[in-house]
Amino acid sequence: MQEGPLTPGGLCAMPRPMLHIDDISYSIQGRPLFVGASASVPEGHKIGLVGPNGAGKTTLFKLIRGELALDGGAISLPTRARIGGVAQESAATGRSVLDTVLDADQERAALLAEATTATDPHRIADIQNRLTDIDAWSAEARAATILDGLGFDTADQARPTSDFSGGWRMRVALAGVLFAQPDLLLLDEPTNYLDLEGALWLEGYLARYPHTVIIISHDRGLLNRAVGHILHLEDKKLTLYTGGYDSFTRIRAEKRALQAAEARKQADRRAHLQSFVDRFGAKASKARQAQARVKALAKMEPITAPEEAKFFRFTFPQPEEMSPPIVAMEGVSVGYDDRAVLKKLALRIDQDDRIALLGRNGQGKSTLSKLLAERLGTMAGKITRSSKLRVGYFAQHQVDELHLDETPLDHIRSVRPNEGQAKQRARLAGFGLMEAQAETKVGQLSGGQKARLSLLLATIDAPHLLILDEPTNHLDIESREALSEALNDYTGAVVLVSHDMHLLGLVADRLWLVKDGAVAPYEGDLDDYRKFLLSGDAPAEKAGATTPEPKPAAPKKPSRDAVLALRSDVRKSEERVQKLTEMMGKLDVKLADPGLYNDPYEAEKWGKKRAEAVRALAFAEELWMAALEKLDAAEKG
């Protein structure tokens, strides 16, 4: 590993390495991504992996997992270390969300299956001891806690994964790998499919995660609060820094400034030596001194000044000024079909507003965004818009609506057919899509490049009102900073939904809380809201409680197969309760043994296991009752 600029001074005992990357090299189609790169990640550390888009961060994960073969060097982990990462998404199956997450712990699932068929008393004892060692009996409570943090309430956890969209099944996949607790957890942009509340919960969970974590993220807040080290991939090398992202940028800037100063000093020294050689090299009396300086020049190891950081800006066209308000609502209700999601809205937007929408996923932030963008009509009330109002809209899944077989230039031509190609290319360059990307098919562009193209299309008409729903997904940190600057310079109104609290803090000057079918100003700042969420006092309603957007409602008239599935859920829930009750009995027998208390550590350990079993039993009984109620309702219906 290259010496990290923040390596603590002196010698101290270091934790054993969980991951050792030794002098690796790897190229893709002749383009080197790693050349002699090394790093050592100590066990239990939380590491943020950062670097420019396209540098090879995701490729490094594939190399660690053994999905790609190295050109040179080696990557090693402890024997039998388990590596885990988020799959593409959970399959849409009839298994419940909770069972799908429980299945992620393959050892537990295998032991439970074997326990139903094993006959050898010694093997049965081994199975039960191992189940106790891995806290198998508290597994459901742990899985439910993780799912709750990611937005699934008790009823959602009992529903089949096929009820949920791809984005929600990605959350199920994330819950599964967090529950399995691999020794080395590799996460690639996990907050891209989480809302603000889910992202904050994940921060706290990762900070407490008992094993090693490496996370690729462009979320500055997460990289400051959830990790203790930054692994920087730059110039095909890896460097480990101690501290969060802000500390990393400060130390790196100091390092670059020092390197630049050393390069200037060396250049001055070289110039001085060369000047002596040029002046006196031909004189016999100075020949020896001149030759000595020639040798000194030859031996001087060149110090290369660091390249200047590329400064990228978004170029938003500016709208003309309009008289306020540009949007006004009186008693407005909006929703889907015949069900209102938001009611009695009395809101006003002026052209200089910078508004952040807060609230749990499913409360109606996207519904309000669609109303403002004229993608949804009102169900009641009156909404007044300025007669010449132009609205730009970047939806959460806008990138998915691009035409993959067309180039960015084709996209611009379709909305500006009469514009010259030079002007079209200038528009693309203003969003970081240079000549090479302009003529590359969208399907071959990176996620960040697609997001920039979508932002260009959303702002091309210089809208007076710009609505951005999770615009930072796929954008790197530099692009996020550029976006915040562009939004602050923008002379139109901005309505912003984002899980990136750093962006919200830089842009928003008004906060609206979307909750319980209403929208109202939030009294407090973003720090207050973050504390409000983390305190556990946030709204009890879970995602999908008031809107069908993120999670479709379960069928009102269940089919015969659905009723059979509900009966199966009831049976499984009852079996869980029985198993946990049996386990409680065994634990009580263990704790009744006076000899146990000769070892206080053992007594405390078994006491904790019983407490976990009590919680697990209570949760299993809750699931059982919920399953019985659903079955009763279905059979009556």
XYZ file of C-alpha atoms in Angstrom:
637
model
C 0.000 0.000 0.000
C 1.215 3.481 -0.699
C 1.879 5.398 2.478
C -1.343 7.238 3.301
C -0.799 10.898 4.156
C -2.545 10.418 7.492
C -0.711 7.313 8.664
C -0.376 7.750 12.441
C 3.155 8.440 13.582
C 5.162 5.871 15.511
C 4.790 2.125 15.666
C 1.585 0.597 16.950
C -0.159 -2.734 16.745
C -2.443 -2.824 13.720
C -5.493 -5.055 13.326
C -4.890 -8.018 11.064
C -5.729 -7.266 7.429
C -9.100 -8.415 6.136
C -8.097 -7.579 2.567
C -4.609 -7.335 1.106
C -4.131 -5.952 -2.405
C -0.567 -6.553 -3.534
C 0.903 -4.845 -6.615
C -2.097 -5.578 -8.846
C -2.386 -4.751 -12.530
C -5.485 -4.972 -14.674
C -6.492 -3.610 -18.083
C -9.737 -3.490 -20.032
C -9.329 -3.663 -23.819
C -5.774 -2.416 -23.554
C -6.657 0.464 -21.189
C -4.894 0.019 -17.840
C -7.055 0.615 -14.777
C -4.535 -0.602 -12.168
C -0.753 -0.596 -12.444
C 1.176 -1.769 -9.399
C -1.667 -0.812 -7.053
C -1.471 -1.952 -3.430
C -3.535 -1.494 -0.298
C -4.203 -3.236 2.998
C -7.618 -2.957 4.649
C -7.561 -3.853 8.378
C -10.267 -6.081 9.800
C -13.333 -4.234 11.063
C -12.557 -0.966 9.263
C -15.218 1.021 7.398
C -13.712 2.235 4.125
C -15.086 4.650 1.527
C -13.748 3.888 -1.968
C -13.623 7.086 -4.046
C -12.176 8.143 -7.369
C -13.185 9.656 -10.706
C -15.958 8.052 -12.724
C -14.479 5.347 -14.922
C -11.353 4.943 -12.763
C -12.231 1.325 -11.953
C -13.968 1.295 -8.555
C -16.659 -1.217 -9.543
C -14.023 -3.241 -11.405
C -11.999 -3.441 -8.184
C -15.006 -4.996 -6.447
C -15.252 -7.600 -9.202
C -11.551 -8.362 -8.832
C -11.930 -8.779 -5.060
C -14.853 -11.171 -5.570
C -12.845 -13.140 -8.129
C -15.262 -12.395 -10.963
C -12.374 -11.030 -13.043
C -8.822 -12.377 -13.377
C -5.882 -10.107 -12.532
C -3.177 -9.390 -15.101
C -0.629 -9.329 -12.301
C -0.265 -9.161 -8.531
C -2.530 -10.773 -5.961
C -5.591 -10.113 -3.797
C -5.840 -12.144 -0.596
C -8.353 -12.549 2.225
C -8.388 -14.727 5.350
C -9.319 -18.357 4.803
C -13.094 -18.897 4.679
C -13.821 -15.167 4.827
C -17.277 -14.470 3.439
C -17.647 -11.669 0.887
C -21.076 -10.129 0.400
C -22.578 -7.552 -1.902
C -25.970 -6.497 -3.219
C -27.287 -8.575 -6.081
C -28.883 -6.865 -9.070
C -32.192 -7.156 -7.212
C -34.292 -9.771 -5.442
C -36.304 -11.939 -7.798
C -40.033 -11.318 -7.981
C -41.287 -14.471 -6.267
C -44.135 -15.596 -4.069
C -41.885 -15.739 -1.009
C -42.461 -13.021 1.530
C -40.066 -10.137 1.930
C -39.082 -11.345 5.406
C -38.445 -14.935 4.281
C -36.415 -13.673 1.321
C -34.145 -11.759 3.686
C -33.891 -14.713 6.077
C -32.855 -16.928 3.134
C -29.803 -14.701 2.648
C -28.158 -16.340 5.678
C -27.465 -19.609 3.884
C -25.913 -21.350 6.882
C -28.967 -20.674 9.056
C -31.343 -21.815 6.310
C -29.353 -25.022 5.776
C -29.195 -25.808 9.500
C -32.915 -25.245 9.973
C -33.663 -27.501 7.016
C -31.352 -30.211 8.362
C -32.884 -29.914 11.832
C -36.203 -31.162 10.461
C -34.672 -34.393 9.097
C -31.671 -35.161 11.336
C -31.997 -38.311 13.499
C -28.525 -38.718 14.997
C -28.617 -37.266 18.553
C -25.043 -35.952 18.305
C -25.763 -34.195 15.017
C -28.988 -32.737 16.401
C -27.039 -31.358 19.354
C -24.402 -29.901 17.005
C -27.090 -28.245 14.909
C -28.810 -26.722 17.933
C -25.513 -25.472 19.364
C -24.535 -23.893 16.049
C -27.974 -22.284 15.683
C -27.500 -20.793 19.127
C -23.968 -19.593 18.294
C -25.172 -17.709 15.217
C -28.185 -16.257 17.065
C -30.534 -18.044 14.698
C -33.485 -17.647 17.059
C -33.280 -13.869 17.031
C -32.849 -13.834 13.244
C -36.408 -12.811 12.452
C -36.273 -9.869 14.839
C -32.929 -8.746 13.336
C -34.207 -9.105 9.778
C -37.392 -7.229 10.643
C -35.384 -4.377 12.191
C -33.296 -4.032 9.032
C -36.380 -4.110 6.808
C -38.109 -1.541 8.980
C -35.098 0.768 8.654
C -35.300 0.428 4.873
C -39.006 1.305 4.786
C -40.901 -2.001 5.080
C -43.509 -2.187 7.857
C -44.766 -5.447 9.375
C -47.510 -5.861 6.769
C -45.075 -5.219 3.910
C -42.662 -7.806 5.278
C -45.336 -10.483 4.998
C -46.145 -9.628 1.369
C -44.503 -11.499 -1.533
C -41.582 -9.806 -3.260
C -43.540 -9.928 -6.528
C -45.789 -7.176 -5.115
C -42.923 -4.688 -5.278
C -41.204 -2.719 -8.010
C -37.572 -3.227 -8.996
C -36.383 -0.356 -6.809
C -38.058 -1.839 -3.740
C -36.674 -5.295 -4.535
C -33.223 -3.679 -4.567
C -33.944 -2.683 -0.967
C -34.849 -6.290 -0.212
C -31.514 -7.381 -1.709
C -29.695 -4.793 0.427
C -31.555 -5.975 3.528
C -30.527 -9.550 2.727
C -26.806 -8.853 2.565
C -26.921 -6.674 5.693
C -28.726 -9.469 7.532
C -26.225 -12.131 6.377
C -23.373 -10.028 7.850
C -20.496 -11.150 5.599
C -16.947 -10.664 6.857
C -16.263 -8.255 4.002
C -19.258 -6.204 2.863
C -18.904 -4.536 -0.555
C -21.551 -1.911 -1.338
C -21.701 -0.043 -4.659
C -23.775 3.161 -4.417
C -26.407 1.680 -2.065
C -28.142 5.014 -1.439
C -29.106 5.361 -5.113
C -32.322 3.448 -4.434
C -32.985 4.791 -0.921
C -34.848 7.875 0.206
C -33.434 10.355 2.729
C -34.768 8.407 5.703
C -33.383 5.099 4.417
C -30.005 6.693 3.664
C -29.752 8.105 7.196
C -30.684 4.739 8.681
C -28.021 3.021 6.538
C -25.378 5.482 7.753
C -26.026 4.504 11.347
C -26.213 0.792 10.566
C -22.892 0.769 8.703
C -21.180 2.678 11.495
C -22.217 -0.131 13.882
C -21.627 -3.016 11.444
C -19.466 -5.627 13.225
C -17.235 -6.516 10.263
C -15.290 -4.860 7.437
C -17.086 -2.601 4.959
C -15.924 -1.049 1.699
C -18.483 1.271 0.138
C -18.440 3.080 -3.196
C -20.448 6.245 -2.735
C -20.748 9.812 -3.925
C -22.821 10.766 -0.877
C -20.607 13.185 0.990
C -22.611 12.925 4.215
C -22.351 9.139 4.291
C -18.599 9.289 3.584
C -18.155 11.694 6.493
C -20.331 9.908 9.044
C -20.306 6.172 8.273
C -16.655 5.470 7.401
C -13.370 6.032 9.176
C -11.028 5.780 6.180
C -11.015 6.761 2.516
C -9.386 4.516 -0.098
C -8.597 6.765 -3.049
C -8.229 5.358 -6.557
C -6.311 7.783 -8.739
C -3.738 7.442 -11.510
C -4.141 3.629 -11.383
C -2.938 3.549 -7.745
C -4.626 3.120 -4.358
C -3.932 5.307 -1.323
C -5.529 4.881 2.114
C -6.354 8.012 4.120
C -7.492 8.120 7.741
C -10.681 10.079 8.390
C -13.868 10.881 6.490
C -14.272 12.543 3.115
C -13.811 16.149 4.247
C -10.602 15.190 6.035
C -9.447 13.328 2.918
C -10.001 16.342 0.631
C -8.148 18.659 3.018
C -5.134 16.366 3.424
C -5.038 15.581 -0.275
C -5.114 19.292 -1.134
C -2.242 19.902 1.295
C -0.313 16.996 -0.218
C -0.859 18.311 -3.759
C 0.191 21.814 -2.735
C 3.384 20.431 -1.148
C 4.105 18.349 -4.248
C 3.599 21.385 -6.480
C 5.942 23.475 -4.293
C 8.617 20.752 -4.380
C 8.287 20.551 -8.165
C 8.769 24.322 -8.468
C 11.836 24.228 -6.175
C 13.350 21.409 -8.197
C 12.652 23.250 -11.462
C 14.479 26.313 -10.076
C 17.411 24.119 -8.980
C 17.577 22.460 -12.392
C 17.513 25.840 -14.109
C 20.349 27.073 -11.888
C 22.523 23.995 -12.558
C 21.795 24.075 -16.281
C 22.668 27.767 -16.405
C 26.117 27.030 -14.905
C 26.705 24.212 -17.409
C 25.659 26.437 -20.328
C 27.917 29.267 -19.203
C 31.048 27.389 -18.204
C 30.876 23.976 -19.840
C 33.306 24.998 -22.591
C 35.867 26.592 -20.253
C 38.755 24.330 -19.194
C 39.045 26.026 -15.806
C 35.404 25.217 -15.000
C 35.113 21.857 -16.781
C 35.253 19.780 -13.588
C 32.581 21.874 -11.846
C 30.389 21.852 -14.941
C 30.700 18.068 -15.261
C 29.730 17.675 -11.591
C 26.577 19.698 -12.210
C 25.740 17.606 -15.280
C 25.956 14.493 -13.078
C 23.797 16.177 -10.443
C 21.163 16.930 -13.065
C 21.219 13.328 -14.284
C 20.793 11.947 -10.756
C 17.971 14.329 -9.822
C 14.731 12.313 -9.529
C 12.068 14.338 -11.355
C 9.227 15.641 -9.181
C 6.090 15.970 -11.272
C 3.669 18.709 -10.365
C 0.130 17.353 -9.853
C -2.317 17.993 -12.635
C -4.706 20.804 -11.954
C -8.060 19.437 -10.856
C -10.563 19.655 -13.670
C -13.233 22.152 -12.727
C -16.580 21.160 -14.128
C -19.652 23.366 -14.232
C -23.176 22.847 -15.425
C -24.418 25.551 -17.752
C -28.126 26.194 -17.184
C -29.913 28.592 -19.538
C -31.561 31.365 -17.517
C -35.301 32.168 -17.756
C -36.778 35.653 -18.028
C -38.291 37.125 -14.880
C -41.999 36.652 -14.193
C -44.320 38.354 -11.724
C -44.931 36.410 -8.495
C -46.404 33.997 -7.723
C -45.632 31.640 -10.588
C -47.747 28.869 -8.985
C -50.543 29.189 -6.426
C -52.864 26.496 -5.010
C -56.126 26.825 -3.130
C -57.759 23.740 -1.595
C -56.067 21.407 -4.053
C -56.329 17.618 -3.777
C -54.315 15.245 -5.954
C -53.927 11.494 -6.181
C -54.530 8.421 -8.296
C -57.787 6.928 -9.535
C -60.356 7.977 -6.924
C -57.989 8.140 -3.945
C -56.452 11.434 -2.899
C -52.854 11.307 -1.686
C -52.561 15.010 -0.801
C -55.528 17.156 0.256
C -56.425 20.806 0.815
C -53.091 22.144 -0.434
C -52.653 25.904 -0.067
C -49.179 26.582 -1.477
C -47.380 29.383 -3.282
C -44.155 29.316 -5.297
C -42.226 32.411 -6.390
C -39.467 32.439 -8.975
C -36.688 32.937 -6.418
C -37.769 30.002 -4.217
C -35.442 27.110 -3.400
C -37.675 24.455 -1.813
C -36.698 21.026 -0.467
C -39.471 18.476 0.000
C -39.060 16.402 3.160
C -41.021 13.375 4.330
C -40.949 9.612 4.378
C -41.074 7.755 1.113
C -44.687 7.170 0.110
C -46.066 10.277 1.819
C -46.481 12.044 -1.538
C -43.301 13.961 -2.459
C -43.265 12.517 -5.978
C -47.024 13.073 -6.256
C -46.553 16.768 -5.485
C -43.662 16.928 -7.958
C -45.855 15.445 -10.686
C -48.640 17.903 -9.881
C -46.246 20.843 -10.201
C -44.839 19.374 -13.428
C -48.382 18.990 -14.837
C -47.967 15.216 -15.010
C -51.000 14.881 -12.697
C -54.210 16.886 -12.653
C -56.081 18.139 -9.620
C -58.966 16.166 -8.098
C -60.328 19.218 -6.311
C -59.453 22.849 -5.685
C -57.779 25.407 -7.899
C -54.213 25.732 -9.133
C -53.118 28.916 -10.887
C -49.984 29.082 -13.026
C -48.425 32.061 -14.790
C -49.641 32.092 -18.380
C -46.179 31.654 -19.942
C -44.764 29.394 -17.240
C -42.209 26.841 -18.424
C -41.532 23.843 -16.182
C -38.526 21.524 -16.275
C -38.874 18.098 -14.670
C -36.213 15.544 -13.779
C -37.983 12.431 -12.495
C -36.302 9.876 -10.257
C -36.133 7.359 -13.098
C -35.638 9.901 -15.894
C -32.363 8.263 -16.922
C -34.283 5.074 -17.740
C -36.397 6.979 -20.290
C -33.447 7.857 -22.522
C -33.182 6.090 -25.889
C -30.264 3.685 -25.449
C -29.690 3.203 -29.182
C -29.391 6.951 -29.854
C -26.526 9.331 -29.116
C -26.740 12.447 -26.924
C -26.495 14.456 -30.147
C -29.559 12.603 -31.464
C -31.464 13.520 -28.292
C -30.634 17.217 -28.713
C -31.562 17.146 -32.395
C -34.992 15.771 -31.513
C -35.781 18.790 -29.279
C -33.788 21.380 -31.247
C -34.101 20.198 -34.894
C -33.454 23.642 -36.418
C -30.382 24.412 -34.328
C -26.891 24.222 -35.834
C -24.694 21.302 -34.838
C -22.083 23.606 -33.278
C -24.719 24.995 -30.913
C -25.997 21.480 -30.138
C -22.494 20.300 -29.292
C -21.934 23.400 -27.135
C -25.059 22.520 -25.137
C -23.712 19.011 -24.521
C -20.274 20.329 -23.564
C -21.968 22.620 -21.038
C -23.060 19.458 -19.221
C -19.725 17.666 -19.439
C -20.567 15.617 -22.546
C -17.636 16.350 -24.830
C -17.082 15.345 -28.441
C -16.436 11.664 -27.752
C -19.539 11.248 -25.582
C -21.738 13.318 -27.912
C -21.560 10.615 -30.584
C -21.563 7.573 -28.291
C -24.797 5.619 -27.977
C -26.490 6.305 -24.652
C -26.458 2.605 -23.784
C -22.646 2.767 -23.665
C -22.447 5.883 -21.463
C -21.819 5.770 -17.718
C -24.636 6.399 -15.266
C -23.250 9.858 -14.520
C -23.119 10.791 -18.207
C -26.734 9.659 -18.659
C -27.780 11.750 -15.660
C -26.077 14.829 -17.135
C -27.902 14.301 -20.429
C -31.221 14.019 -18.578
C -30.471 17.247 -16.683
C -29.667 18.975 -19.964
C -33.001 17.892 -21.455
C -34.860 19.022 -18.314
C -33.341 22.525 -18.401
C -32.965 23.127 -22.143
C -36.048 25.410 -22.329
C -34.821 27.645 -19.471
C -37.765 26.731 -17.219
C -39.100 29.199 -14.670
C -39.748 26.245 -12.351
C -37.278 23.357 -12.173
C -38.412 20.202 -10.351
C -35.677 17.704 -9.497
C -36.596 14.321 -7.989
C -33.384 12.565 -6.839
C -31.112 14.234 -9.440
C -27.817 13.126 -7.863
C -28.173 9.383 -8.423
C -25.157 8.350 -10.543
C -23.477 11.787 -10.236
C -19.995 11.827 -8.718
C -19.082 14.235 -5.936
C -17.571 16.819 -8.280
C -20.718 16.801 -10.441
C -22.883 17.164 -7.332
C -20.883 20.201 -6.274
C -21.240 21.623 -9.783
C -25.000 20.989 -9.676
C -25.335 22.842 -6.375
C -23.463 25.833 -7.807
C -25.599 25.821 -10.956
C -28.815 25.695 -8.909
C -27.655 28.569 -6.704
C -26.857 30.648 -9.806
C -30.148 29.706 -11.455
C -32.768 32.473 -11.639
C -35.756 30.120 -11.764
C -37.540 28.429 -8.866
C -36.247 25.031 -7.722
C -38.208 22.242 -6.026
C -35.838 19.506 -4.885
C -36.306 15.956 -3.587
C -33.035 14.281 -2.623
C -31.438 11.879 -0.135
C -28.235 13.967 -0.401
C -28.406 16.217 2.659
C -25.225 18.000 1.611
C -26.909 19.137 -1.616
C -30.103 20.110 0.218
C -28.088 22.157 2.688
C -26.271 24.026 -0.084
C -29.354 24.757 -2.198
C -32.601 24.859 -0.200
C -33.739 27.922 1.730
C -37.288 26.659 2.343
C -38.328 23.252 3.686
C -41.759 21.698 3.107
C -42.769 18.599 5.055
C -45.034 16.176 3.208
C -46.887 14.124 5.815
C -50.326 12.645 6.468
C -51.790 13.930 3.206
C -50.719 17.532 3.829
C -47.823 19.812 2.849
C -46.668 22.482 5.287
C -43.521 24.500 6.023
C -41.097 22.632 8.284
C -40.193 24.658 11.358
C -36.496 23.986 11.758
C -33.429 23.357 9.623
C -32.000 20.202 8.050
C -29.983 19.349 11.155
C -33.203 19.472 13.171
C -34.894 17.195 10.649
C -32.002 14.734 10.701
C -32.127 14.579 14.505
C -35.906 14.226 14.300
C -35.572 11.176 12.053
C -32.738 9.543 13.989
C -34.491 10.023 17.317
C -37.197 7.602 16.288
C -39.906 10.273 16.584
C -40.380 10.437 12.822
C -43.849 9.709 11.424
C -44.923 6.163 12.177
C -46.481 5.669 8.780
C -44.351 3.505 6.528
C -43.737 3.795 2.833
C -46.779 3.049 0.787
C -49.223 3.890 3.576
C -50.802 6.790 1.725
C -49.829 6.422 -1.923
C -49.661 3.612 -4.457
C -46.537 5.054 -6.085
C -43.681 3.185 -4.397
C -45.488 0.034 -3.346
C -48.590 -1.239 -5.125
C -51.553 -2.027 -2.943
C -52.303 -5.693 -2.403
C -55.174 -7.083 -4.498
C -58.595 -6.340 -3.010
C -60.084 -9.652 -4.135
C -57.523 -12.389 -3.580
C -57.565 -15.368 -5.879
C -57.755 -18.958 -4.695
C -53.966 -19.225 -5.047
C -53.562 -16.095 -2.949
C -55.765 -17.554 -0.197
C -53.706 -20.759 -0.250
C -50.550 -18.670 0.030
C -52.017 -16.828 3.028
C -52.828 -20.141 4.687
C -49.228 -21.204 4.088
C -48.040 -17.973 5.723
C -50.220 -18.683 8.756
C -48.823 -22.211 9.011
C -45.232 -21.020 8.729
C -45.823 -18.272 11.272
C -47.298 -20.772 13.698
C -44.303 -23.082 13.191
C -41.942 -20.187 13.951
C -43.771 -19.481 17.201
C -43.608 -23.154 18.173
C -39.876 -23.393 17.454
C -39.120 -20.233 19.403
C -41.273 -21.434 22.311
C -39.290 -24.683 22.351
C -36.047 -22.748 22.255
C -37.218 -20.589 25.169
C -37.802 -23.765 27.173
C -34.289 -25.004 26.443
C -32.803 -21.647 27.382
C -34.748 -21.633 30.623
C -33.323 -25.081 31.455
C -29.827 -23.801 30.690
C -30.281 -20.703 32.838
C -31.698 -22.804 35.709
C -28.393 -24.681 36.032
C -26.547 -23.242 39.100
C -23.195 -24.252 37.622
C -23.676 -21.754 34.788
C -23.197 -18.872 37.179
C -19.685 -19.978 38.124
C -18.646 -18.220 34.924
C -20.169 -14.704 34.863
C -19.291 -14.292 31.180
C -21.173 -17.438 30.198
C -24.134 -16.478 32.385
C -24.305 -13.039 30.772
C -24.031 -14.553 27.273
C -26.917 -16.970 27.842
C -28.970 -14.249 29.496
C -28.570 -12.098 26.389
C -29.568 -15.001 24.177
C -32.771 -15.474 26.175
C -33.545 -11.739 25.913
C -33.065 -11.963 22.129
C -35.305 -15.018 22.026
C -38.010 -13.132 23.945
C -37.906 -10.320 21.380
C -37.917 -12.797 18.517
C -40.908 -14.639 19.971
C -42.857 -11.400 20.409
C -42.159 -10.447 16.810
C -43.058 -13.926 15.539
C -46.354 -13.774 17.411
C -47.041 -10.371 15.857
C -46.426 -11.803 12.393
C -48.651 -14.771 13.185
C -51.521 -12.523 14.245
C -51.068 -10.335 11.163
C -51.125 -13.430 8.938
C -54.291 -14.710 10.645
C -56.001 -11.342 10.175
C -55.082 -11.224 6.486
C -56.333 -14.767 5.961
C -59.576 -14.010 7.803
C -60.157 -10.890 5.708
C -59.404 -12.767 2.476
C -61.732 -15.665 3.290
C -64.547 -13.300 4.252
C -64.012 -11.297 1.079
